Amino acid sequence: DARVTQTPRHKVTEMGQEVTMRCQPILGHNTVFWYRQTMMQGLELLAYFRNRAPLDDSGMPKDRFSAEMPDATLATLKIQPSEPRDSAVYFCASGLQEQSPLHFGNGTRLTVT
Amino acid sequence: RKEVEQDPGPFNVPEGATVAFNCTYSNSASQSFFWYRQDCRKEPKLLMSVYSSGNEDGRFTAQLNRASQYISLLIRDSKLSDSATYLCVVKRDTGRRALTFGSGTRLQVQP
């Protein structure tokens, strides 16, 4: 059963440190999304890619966040420097065209102290 | 105002009850609609798509009212395993095409 794989599952870091989250989309899926989930805001779109090209990253604080797809099997989300307000669960999801259901990874639970 | 609004709940219902959730969306360009389910500390998973004519999947019925811009989900004969958060999701066909999620409605089915 194909799955989206995210690493790490949990990350605890101190304010100011760099955080890198990785995602392996389902093979053959051409759209990849990064969402952040908090109790207060729910699921917020940070960035999304189609065929590895970034299409929308308007939900992402550009001064500290960056998202890339170095190849079709890897998407990364970096935060530098991290802040306590970045504490959340970060989900990666992939799909085949935007019409299909999204398949989510297990998420990375980030805590910034 | 959020693009997708849901009552956060929680809805506490006994087993066997019928429960309905509503969701409103603000962008009339929204063209595709879905319900996702999220269990505690898990990832969201697609429950069902919502079609203009309404659709049913077992105990679950989804309805769309484009004129009033709301979507509903009805669960009949609730089971303990239905306890989860139900996320209303919309997608535009123009502009930003990624899925926009509501904050979710929490359902707790009690024995």
XYZ file of N, CA and C in Angstrom:
672
model
N 0.846 -1.184 0.000
C 0.000 0.000 0.000
C 0.888 1.244 0.000
N 0.814 2.052 -1.070
C 1.685 3.206 -1.192
C 1.349 4.247 -0.132
N 2.393 4.854 0.404
C 2.196 5.858 1.442
C 3.136 7.031 1.221
N 2.725 8.184 1.719
C 3.612 9.336 1.793
C 4.442 9.185 3.068
N 5.726 9.336 2.937
C 6.626 9.133 4.076
C 7.229 10.460 4.500
N 7.114 10.767 5.775
C 7.681 12.000 6.308
C 8.684 11.675 7.405
N 9.760 12.450 7.416
C 10.743 12.336 8.492
C 11.202 13.722 8.905
N 11.551 13.922 10.184
C 11.338 12.983 11.278
C 9.886 12.981 11.728
N 9.473 12.049 12.551
C 8.120 12.039 13.089
C 7.962 13.102 14.170
N 9.008 13.274 14.944
C 9.002 14.264 16.019
C 10.325 15.031 15.986
N 10.234 16.311 16.324
C 11.442 17.125 16.389
C 11.276 18.146 17.494
N 12.209 18.146 18.420
C 12.234 19.169 19.466
C 13.530 19.938 19.291
N 13.428 21.240 19.214
C 14.607 22.044 18.972
C 14.495 23.363 19.720
N 15.615 24.031 19.821
C 15.609 25.325 20.507
C 15.417 26.454 19.504
N 14.839 27.493 19.977
C 14.626 28.680 19.155
C 15.935 29.091 18.496
N 15.837 29.445 17.222
C 17.007 29.891 16.490
C 17.676 28.807 15.669
N 17.356 27.548 15.965
C 17.968 26.446 15.233
C 17.270 26.224 13.896
N 18.008 25.635 12.957
C 17.419 25.270 11.669
C 16.701 23.930 11.790
N 15.557 23.854 11.138
C 14.781 22.607 11.113
C 14.552 22.224 9.657
N 14.814 20.982 9.336
C 14.532 20.473 7.994
C 13.601 19.277 8.100
N 12.508 19.348 7.386
C 11.537 18.247 7.333
C 11.532 17.690 5.913
N 11.425 16.382 5.827
C 11.493 15.720 4.525
C 10.238 14.914 4.236
N 9.982 14.794 2.949
C 8.775 14.091 2.522
C 9.080 13.312 1.250
N 8.654 12.063 1.243
C 8.737 11.263 0.024
C 7.314 11.043 -0.463
N 6.924 11.686 -1.565
C 5.554 11.510 -2.047
C 5.356 10.113 -2.634
N 4.125 9.768 -2.865
C 3.824 8.488 -3.493
C 4.354 8.499 -4.922
N 5.003 7.431 -5.298
C 5.600 7.349 -6.628
C 4.539 7.572 -7.705
N 4.849 8.499 -8.612
C 3.905 8.791 -9.685
C 3.006 9.985 -9.431
N 2.894 10.399 -8.167
C 2.103 11.595 -7.866
C 2.871 12.832 -8.301
N 2.170 13.784 -8.942
C 2.878 14.951 -9.465
C 2.565 16.232 -8.714
N 1.694 16.164 -7.700
C 1.459 17.344 -6.874
C 1.839 17.030 -5.435
N 2.518 17.976 -4.819
C 2.978 17.818 -3.435
C 2.613 19.080 -2.666
N 2.105 18.872 -1.458
C 1.631 19.977 -0.642
C 2.269 19.912 0.740
N 2.530 21.079 1.309
C 2.912 21.180 2.714
C 1.807 21.944 3.445
N 1.297 21.320 4.501
C 0.306 21.951 5.373
C 0.853 21.985 6.791
N 0.400 22.978 7.543
C 0.721 23.082 8.962
C -0.590 23.047 9.733
N -0.599 22.288 10.819
C -1.817 22.180 11.624
C -1.547 22.575 13.066
N -2.335 23.515 13.564
C -2.313 23.898 14.966
C -3.740 23.869 15.486
N -3.865 23.841 16.801
C -5.207 23.841 17.387
C -5.959 25.107 17.013
N -5.230 26.216 17.008
C -5.898 27.503 16.788
C -6.279 27.721 15.330
N -5.415 27.337 14.409
C -5.606 27.688 12.995
C -6.076 26.530 12.134
N -6.050 25.320 12.648
C -6.406 24.181 11.803
C -5.323 23.915 10.774
N -5.725 23.364 9.643
C -4.778 23.037 8.577
C -4.597 24.230 7.649
N -3.379 24.713 7.557
C -3.082 25.847 6.698
C -2.112 25.410 5.602
N -2.401 25.815 4.378
C -1.504 25.499 3.281
C -0.266 26.392 3.354
N 0.897 25.770 3.294
C 2.141 26.537 3.266
C 2.670 26.675 1.840
N 2.685 25.556 1.118
C 3.248 25.574 -0.234
C 2.751 24.383 -1.010
N 2.728 24.518 -2.340
C 2.474 23.342 -3.132
C 3.188 23.381 -4.467
N 3.469 22.187 -4.963
C 4.257 21.973 -6.161
C 3.477 21.099 -7.135
N 3.657 21.403 -8.385
C 3.165 20.507 -9.430
C 4.333 20.219 -10.348
N 4.573 18.941 -10.586
C 5.730 18.539 -11.402
C 7.008 19.224 -10.924
N 7.165 19.306 -9.617
C 8.335 19.848 -8.911
C 8.429 21.363 -8.969
N 7.554 22.020 -9.733
C 7.607 23.481 -9.791
C 6.721 24.065 -8.693
N 7.240 25.050 -7.957
C 6.412 25.677 -6.917
C 5.293 26.491 -7.545
N 4.058 26.246 -7.122
C 2.907 26.959 -7.686
C 2.353 28.005 -6.742
N 2.460 27.732 -5.472
C 1.871 28.655 -4.505
C 2.588 28.478 -3.183
N 3.240 29.508 -2.732
C 3.836 29.468 -1.397
C 3.428 30.717 -0.618
N 2.257 31.238 -0.969
C 1.802 32.485 -0.343
C 1.470 32.301 1.133
N 1.252 31.069 1.553
C 0.931 30.819 2.956
C 2.144 30.667 3.843
N 3.310 30.825 3.256
C 4.553 30.539 3.967
C 5.284 31.832 4.306
N 5.709 32.003 5.575
C 6.538 33.169 5.909
C 7.879 33.068 5.189
N 8.076 33.939 4.212
C 9.237 33.789 3.329
C 10.558 34.087 4.025
N 10.495 34.864 5.099
C 11.760 35.254 5.704
C 12.433 34.089 6.411
N 11.656 33.077 6.784
C 12.277 31.998 7.542
C 11.979 30.611 6.969
N 10.967 30.503 6.140
C 10.571 29.196 5.596
C 11.002 29.085 4.140
N 11.381 27.879 3.757
C 11.635 27.609 2.343
C 11.222 26.175 2.038
N 10.667 25.990 0.846
C 10.227 24.659 0.421
C 10.821 24.381 -0.948
N 11.308 23.153 -1.117
C 11.928 22.773 -2.380
C 11.586 21.334 -2.735
N 11.751 21.026 -4.013
C 11.677 19.625 -4.461
C 12.910 19.347 -5.301
N 13.978 18.920 -4.683
C 15.203 18.664 -5.437
C 15.031 17.571 -6.495
N 14.146 16.633 -6.250
C 13.783 15.656 -7.276
C 12.374 15.153 -7.005
N 11.885 14.307 -7.892
C 10.474 13.897 -7.815
C 10.174 13.035 -6.599
N 11.219 12.528 -5.944
C 10.996 11.640 -4.798
C 11.247 12.335 -3.467
N 11.540 13.624 -3.481
C 11.877 14.292 -2.225
C 11.384 15.723 -2.230
N 10.657 16.069 -1.171
C 10.265 17.455 -0.924
C 10.798 17.830 0.451
N 11.295 19.053 0.576
C 11.818 19.495 1.871
C 11.164 20.803 2.280
N 11.032 20.958 3.585
C 10.547 22.203 4.175
C 11.548 22.592 5.255
N 12.110 23.790 5.110
C 13.119 24.244 6.068
C 12.631 25.481 6.788
N 12.988 25.556 8.043
C 12.718 26.738 8.847
C 14.047 27.195 9.435
N 14.418 28.429 9.154
C 15.661 28.968 9.666
C 15.561 30.477 9.803
N 15.633 31.038 11.015
C 15.697 30.345 12.287
C 14.308 29.975 12.800
N 14.221 28.917 13.552
C 12.931 28.497 14.082
C 12.541 29.358 15.291
N 11.227 29.472 15.509
C 10.685 30.243 16.621
C 9.622 29.394 17.332
N 9.360 29.695 18.598
C 8.347 28.911 19.329
C 6.984 28.869 18.620
N 6.594 29.947 17.937
C 5.298 29.981 17.262
C 5.247 29.033 16.058
N 6.386 28.458 15.669
C 6.401 27.473 14.587
C 5.997 26.082 15.080
N 5.843 25.926 16.360
C 5.459 24.621 16.915
C 4.099 24.219 16.355
N 4.048 23.068 15.736
C 2.843 22.599 15.048
C 3.128 21.203 14.507
N 2.106 20.628 13.874
C 2.315 19.411 13.099
C 2.370 19.809 11.638
N 3.408 19.393 10.957
C 3.596 19.714 9.549
C 3.303 18.460 8.733
N 2.322 18.592 7.851
C 1.937 17.463 7.005
C 2.379 17.709 5.574
N 2.865 16.653 4.972
C 3.098 16.621 3.541
C 1.993 15.758 2.932
N 1.539 16.125 1.757
C 0.525 15.340 1.072
C 0.853 15.316 -0.408
N 0.472 14.246 -1.071
C 0.696 14.183 -2.511
C -0.568 13.703 -3.206
N -0.647 14.004 -4.486
C -1.801 13.609 -5.274
C -1.436 13.542 -6.743
N -2.346 12.963 -7.516
C -2.150 12.877 -8.957
C -3.049 13.925 -9.585
N -2.473 15.040 -9.964
C -3.218 16.221 -10.366
C -3.987 16.736 -9.143
N -4.405 17.983 -9.203
C -5.071 18.565 -8.037
C -6.455 17.973 -7.810
N -6.999 17.269 -8.759
C -8.341 16.746 -8.631
C -8.436 15.525 -7.740
N -7.345 14.810 -7.634
C -7.433 13.521 -6.947
C -7.502 13.727 -5.446
N -7.924 12.688 -4.697
C -7.786 12.806 -3.254
C -6.325 13.021 -2.868
N -6.102 13.771 -1.804
C -4.757 13.921 -1.288
C -4.450 12.788 -0.335
N -3.213 12.320 -0.408
C -2.728 11.304 0.514
C -1.727 11.984 1.428
N -2.012 11.935 2.717
C -1.173 12.626 3.684
C -0.155 11.676 4.299
N 0.985 12.248 4.624
C 1.943 11.535 5.448
C 1.531 11.596 6.912
N 2.307 10.937 7.763
C 1.989 10.896 9.199
C 2.263 12.213 9.903
N 2.977 13.098 9.251
C 3.258 14.398 9.850
C 4.548 14.429 10.641
N 5.099 15.624 10.785
C 6.237 15.882 11.673
C 5.731 16.795 12.772
N 5.825 16.298 14.001
C 5.389 17.109 15.151
C 6.585 17.914 15.630
N 6.536 19.220 15.413
C 7.661 20.103 15.745
C 7.367 20.891 17.009
N 8.317 20.859 17.905
C 8.247 21.684 19.117
C 9.492 22.547 19.168
N 9.287 23.850 19.220
C 10.408 24.787 19.317
C 10.344 25.450 20.688
N 11.394 25.261 21.460
C 11.384 25.795 22.844
C 12.182 27.100 22.962
N -12.631 36.749 7.758
C -13.485 35.564 7.744
C -12.758 34.427 7.049
N -12.824 33.229 7.638
C -12.172 32.090 7.024
C -12.931 31.652 5.779
N -12.176 31.081 4.836
C -12.797 30.649 3.592
C -13.744 29.476 3.813
N -13.449 28.642 4.781
C -14.291 27.487 5.097
C -14.570 27.509 6.602
N -15.834 27.525 6.965
C -16.219 27.635 8.376
C -16.970 26.387 8.815
N -16.578 25.894 9.975
C -17.276 24.749 10.559
C -17.496 25.001 12.035
N -18.555 24.418 12.570
C -18.778 24.402 14.010
C -17.770 23.423 14.607
N -16.930 23.884 15.530
C -15.888 22.985 16.048
C -16.408 21.842 16.909
N -17.648 21.986 17.422
C -18.183 20.963 18.306
C -17.559 21.095 19.688
N -17.425 20.022 20.463
C -17.684 18.649 20.041
C -19.169 18.299 20.026
N -19.501 17.388 19.145
C -20.818 16.788 19.118
C -20.701 15.458 19.881
N -21.416 15.369 20.984
C -21.427 14.137 21.774
C -22.753 13.435 21.534
N -22.717 12.267 20.921
C -23.946 11.562 20.583
C -23.848 10.116 21.048
N -24.990 9.490 21.343
C -24.967 8.063 21.715
C -24.848 7.203 20.470
N -24.344 6.010 20.658
C -24.315 5.031 19.564
C -25.702 4.891 18.955
N -25.728 4.790 17.642
C -26.995 4.602 16.960
C -27.685 5.888 16.554
N -27.188 7.000 17.060
C -27.816 8.288 16.748
C -27.470 8.711 15.322
N -28.284 9.641 14.830
C -27.991 10.305 13.555
C -27.455 11.693 13.870
N -26.375 12.064 13.218
C -25.767 13.364 13.484
C -25.453 14.039 12.152
N -25.590 15.353 12.131
C -25.331 16.104 10.896
C -24.378 17.260 11.171
N -23.461 17.463 10.254
C -22.535 18.585 10.332
C -22.760 19.479 9.114
N -22.651 20.767 9.347
C -22.705 21.702 8.235
C -21.391 22.443 8.106
N -21.183 22.976 6.936
C -19.960 23.705 6.644
C -20.340 24.772 5.625
N -19.831 25.979 5.801
C -20.083 27.024 4.816
C -18.769 27.469 4.192
N -18.825 27.855 2.933
C -17.625 28.339 2.249
C -17.934 29.700 1.644
N -16.901 30.519 1.575
C -17.138 31.916 1.197
C -16.796 32.223 -0.257
N -15.979 31.381 -0.880
C -15.519 31.701 -2.228
C -16.394 30.985 -3.255
N -17.143 31.766 -4.012
C -18.061 31.169 -4.981
C -17.324 30.462 -6.115
N -16.012 30.691 -6.226
C -15.222 29.990 -7.244
C -14.908 28.555 -6.827
N -15.265 28.201 -5.609
C -15.046 26.821 -5.155
C -15.879 25.879 -5.998
N -15.250 24.826 -6.489
C -15.934 23.946 -7.414
C -15.945 22.490 -6.992
N -15.008 22.104 -6.152
C -14.929 20.707 -5.719
C -14.986 20.678 -4.206
N -15.652 19.648 -3.689
C -15.921 19.616 -2.255
C -15.716 18.209 -1.723
N -15.218 18.148 -0.502
C -14.877 16.852 0.074
C -15.111 16.895 1.571
N -15.258 15.731 2.147
C -15.158 15.546 3.590
C -13.963 14.628 3.848
N -13.097 15.097 4.749
C -11.995 14.286 5.221
C -12.246 13.967 6.679
N -11.669 12.864 7.105
C -11.766 12.450 8.502
C -10.356 12.434 9.089
N -10.245 12.933 10.335
C -8.945 12.896 11.007
C -9.117 12.322 12.397
N -8.458 11.215 12.648
C -8.442 10.637 13.984
C -7.397 11.346 14.815
N -7.543 11.240 16.125
C -6.653 11.947 17.044
C -5.188 11.604 16.770
N -4.385 12.607 16.553
C -2.948 12.483 16.348
C -2.599 11.666 15.089
N -3.509 11.687 14.132
C -3.268 11.005 12.864
C -3.412 12.001 11.722
N -3.113 11.516 10.517
C -3.253 12.381 9.358
C -4.681 12.378 8.845
N -5.101 13.433 8.142
C -6.424 13.448 7.521
C -6.502 12.411 6.398
N -7.703 11.826 6.255
C -7.929 10.869 5.158
C -9.261 11.192 4.495
N -9.295 11.016 3.199
C -10.519 11.297 2.466
C -11.644 10.380 2.921
N -12.773 10.979 3.299
C -13.968 10.213 3.637
C -14.840 10.053 2.397
N -15.170 11.188 1.789
C -15.975 11.126 0.574
C -15.943 12.457 -0.156
N -16.130 12.382 -1.452
C -16.324 13.585 -2.253
C -17.781 14.002 -2.134
N -18.069 15.236 -2.452
C -19.433 15.752 -2.386
C -19.833 16.189 -3.778
N -20.908 15.598 -4.289
C -21.346 15.899 -5.643
C -22.591 16.774 -5.602
N -22.794 17.501 -6.686
C -23.891 18.470 -6.736
C -25.246 17.838 -6.446
N -25.420 16.601 -6.890
C -26.704 15.930 -6.715
C -26.815 15.253 -5.361
N -25.785 15.364 -4.546
C -25.758 14.652 -3.274
C -25.322 13.213 -3.492
N -24.694 12.651 -2.511
C -24.227 11.275 -2.666
C -24.164 10.574 -1.320
N -24.240 9.266 -1.406
C -24.327 8.436 -0.204
C -23.273 7.350 -0.278
N -22.709 7.058 0.873
C -21.755 5.959 0.956
C -22.041 5.226 2.259
N -22.832 4.196 2.172
C -23.203 3.460 3.379
C -24.012 4.343 4.314
N -23.498 4.536 5.514
C -24.205 5.340 6.520
C -23.968 6.838 6.364
N -23.163 7.222 5.411
C -22.772 8.619 5.239
C -23.453 9.214 4.010
N -24.009 10.404 4.199
C -24.632 11.130 3.093
C -24.092 12.541 3.062
N -23.665 12.962 1.890
C -23.138 14.322 1.720
C -24.064 15.097 0.798
N -24.276 16.347 1.121
C -25.121 17.222 0.311
C -24.395 18.537 0.055
N -24.686 19.120 -1.099
C -24.097 20.405 -1.474
C -25.208 21.361 -1.849
N -25.156 22.552 -1.320
C -26.099 23.606 -1.694
C -25.285 24.788 -2.201
N -25.164 24.878 -3.517
C -24.317 25.934 -4.100
C -24.915 27.321 -3.889
N -26.223 27.409 -3.940
C -26.871 28.729 -3.806
C -26.557 29.334 -2.440
N -26.589 28.513 -1.424
C -26.327 28.989 -0.063
C -24.890 28.765 0.354
N -24.114 28.124 -0.488
C -22.690 27.869 -0.244
C -22.475 27.103 1.056
N -23.188 25.990 1.166
C -22.891 25.124 2.299
C -22.925 23.671 1.889
N -22.216 22.905 2.702
C -22.072 21.471 2.498
C -22.470 20.789 3.800
N -23.066 19.634 3.689
C -23.443 18.918 4.901
C -22.975 17.473 4.832
N -22.841 16.899 6.006
C -22.516 15.485 6.143
C -23.449 14.897 7.181
N -24.135 13.840 6.811
C -25.055 13.159 7.712
C -24.510 11.764 7.986
N -24.452 11.427 9.252
C -24.013 10.083 9.639
C -25.178 9.404 10.344
N -25.606 8.299 9.793
C -26.702 7.534 10.412
C -26.128 6.389 11.231
N -26.906 5.965 12.236
C -26.526 4.802 13.039
C -25.063 4.904 13.491
N -24.753 5.956 14.210
C -23.372 6.238 14.612
C -22.739 5.059 15.342
N -21.475 4.829 15.032
C -20.681 3.798 15.701
C -19.597 4.474 16.544
N -19.124 3.742 17.530
C -18.022 4.267 18.342
C -16.832 4.642 17.463
N -16.620 3.857 16.414
C -15.484 4.084 15.523
C -15.631 5.330 14.648
N -16.817 5.951 14.677
C -16.998 7.201 13.930
C -16.409 8.394 14.680
N -16.024 8.200 15.927
C -15.452 9.294 16.718
C -14.175 9.785 16.058
N -14.171 11.046 15.692
C -13.053 11.632 14.942
C -13.380 13.094 14.712
N -12.490 13.783 14.037
C -12.761 15.153 13.580
C -13.036 15.101 12.089
N -14.103 15.759 11.677
C -14.519 15.750 10.272
C -14.209 17.120 9.666
N -13.404 17.082 8.629
C -12.899 18.292 7.995
C -13.632 18.537 6.685
N -14.169 19.713 6.557
C -14.826 20.134 5.315
C -13.746 20.742 4.417
N -13.751 20.370 3.156
C -12.658 20.775 2.271
C -13.227 21.276 0.948
N -12.697 22.394 0.477
C -13.139 22.930 -0.806
C -11.929 23.189 -1.688
N -12.186 23.180 -2.969
C -11.120 23.477 -3.926
C -11.660 24.370 -5.014
N -10.932 25.410 -5.342
C -11.315 26.270 -6.432
C -10.830 25.684 -7.746
N -11.463 26.118 -8.799
C -10.968 25.718 -10.110
C -10.179 26.834 -10.771
N -10.069 27.966 -10.109
C -9.235 29.054 -10.620
C -8.346 29.550 -9.489
N -7.285 30.242 -9.871
C -6.408 30.776 -8.837
C -5.754 29.655 -8.060
N -5.738 29.819 -6.753
C -5.111 28.805 -5.897
C -5.966 27.547 -5.946
N -5.388 26.480 -6.438
C -6.154 25.261 -6.663
C -5.943 24.214 -5.592
N -5.140 24.530 -4.606
C -4.934 23.553 -3.545
C -6.184 23.459 -2.682
N -6.297 22.378 -1.962
C -7.430 22.181 -1.078
C -7.365 23.143 0.096
N -8.511 23.723 0.435
C -8.636 24.569 1.619
C -9.473 23.816 2.638
N -8.930 23.651 3.826
C -9.566 22.851 4.867
C -10.259 23.743 5.886
N -11.426 23.295 6.328
C -12.024 23.883 7.516
C -11.279 23.386 8.746
N -11.578 23.998 9.876
C -10.890 23.619 11.112
C -11.391 22.312 11.701
N -12.525 21.841 11.192
C -13.002 20.534 11.622
C -14.088 20.588 12.666
N -14.916 19.560 12.655
C -15.946 19.361 13.669
C -15.650 18.055 14.372
N -15.541 18.131 15.678
C -15.195 16.932 16.437
C -16.458 16.182 16.832
N -16.450 14.889 16.561
C -17.562 13.999 16.922
C -17.078 12.984 17.931
N -17.835 12.835 19.010
C -17.567 11.805 20.009
C -18.827 10.966 20.145
N -18.728 9.708 19.748
C -19.852 8.793 19.873
C -19.653 8.003 21.158
N -20.697 8.014 21.993
C -20.571 7.405 23.315
C -21.399 6.131 23.404
N -20.899 5.170 24.192
C -21.637 3.898 24.322
C -22.916 4.090 25.130
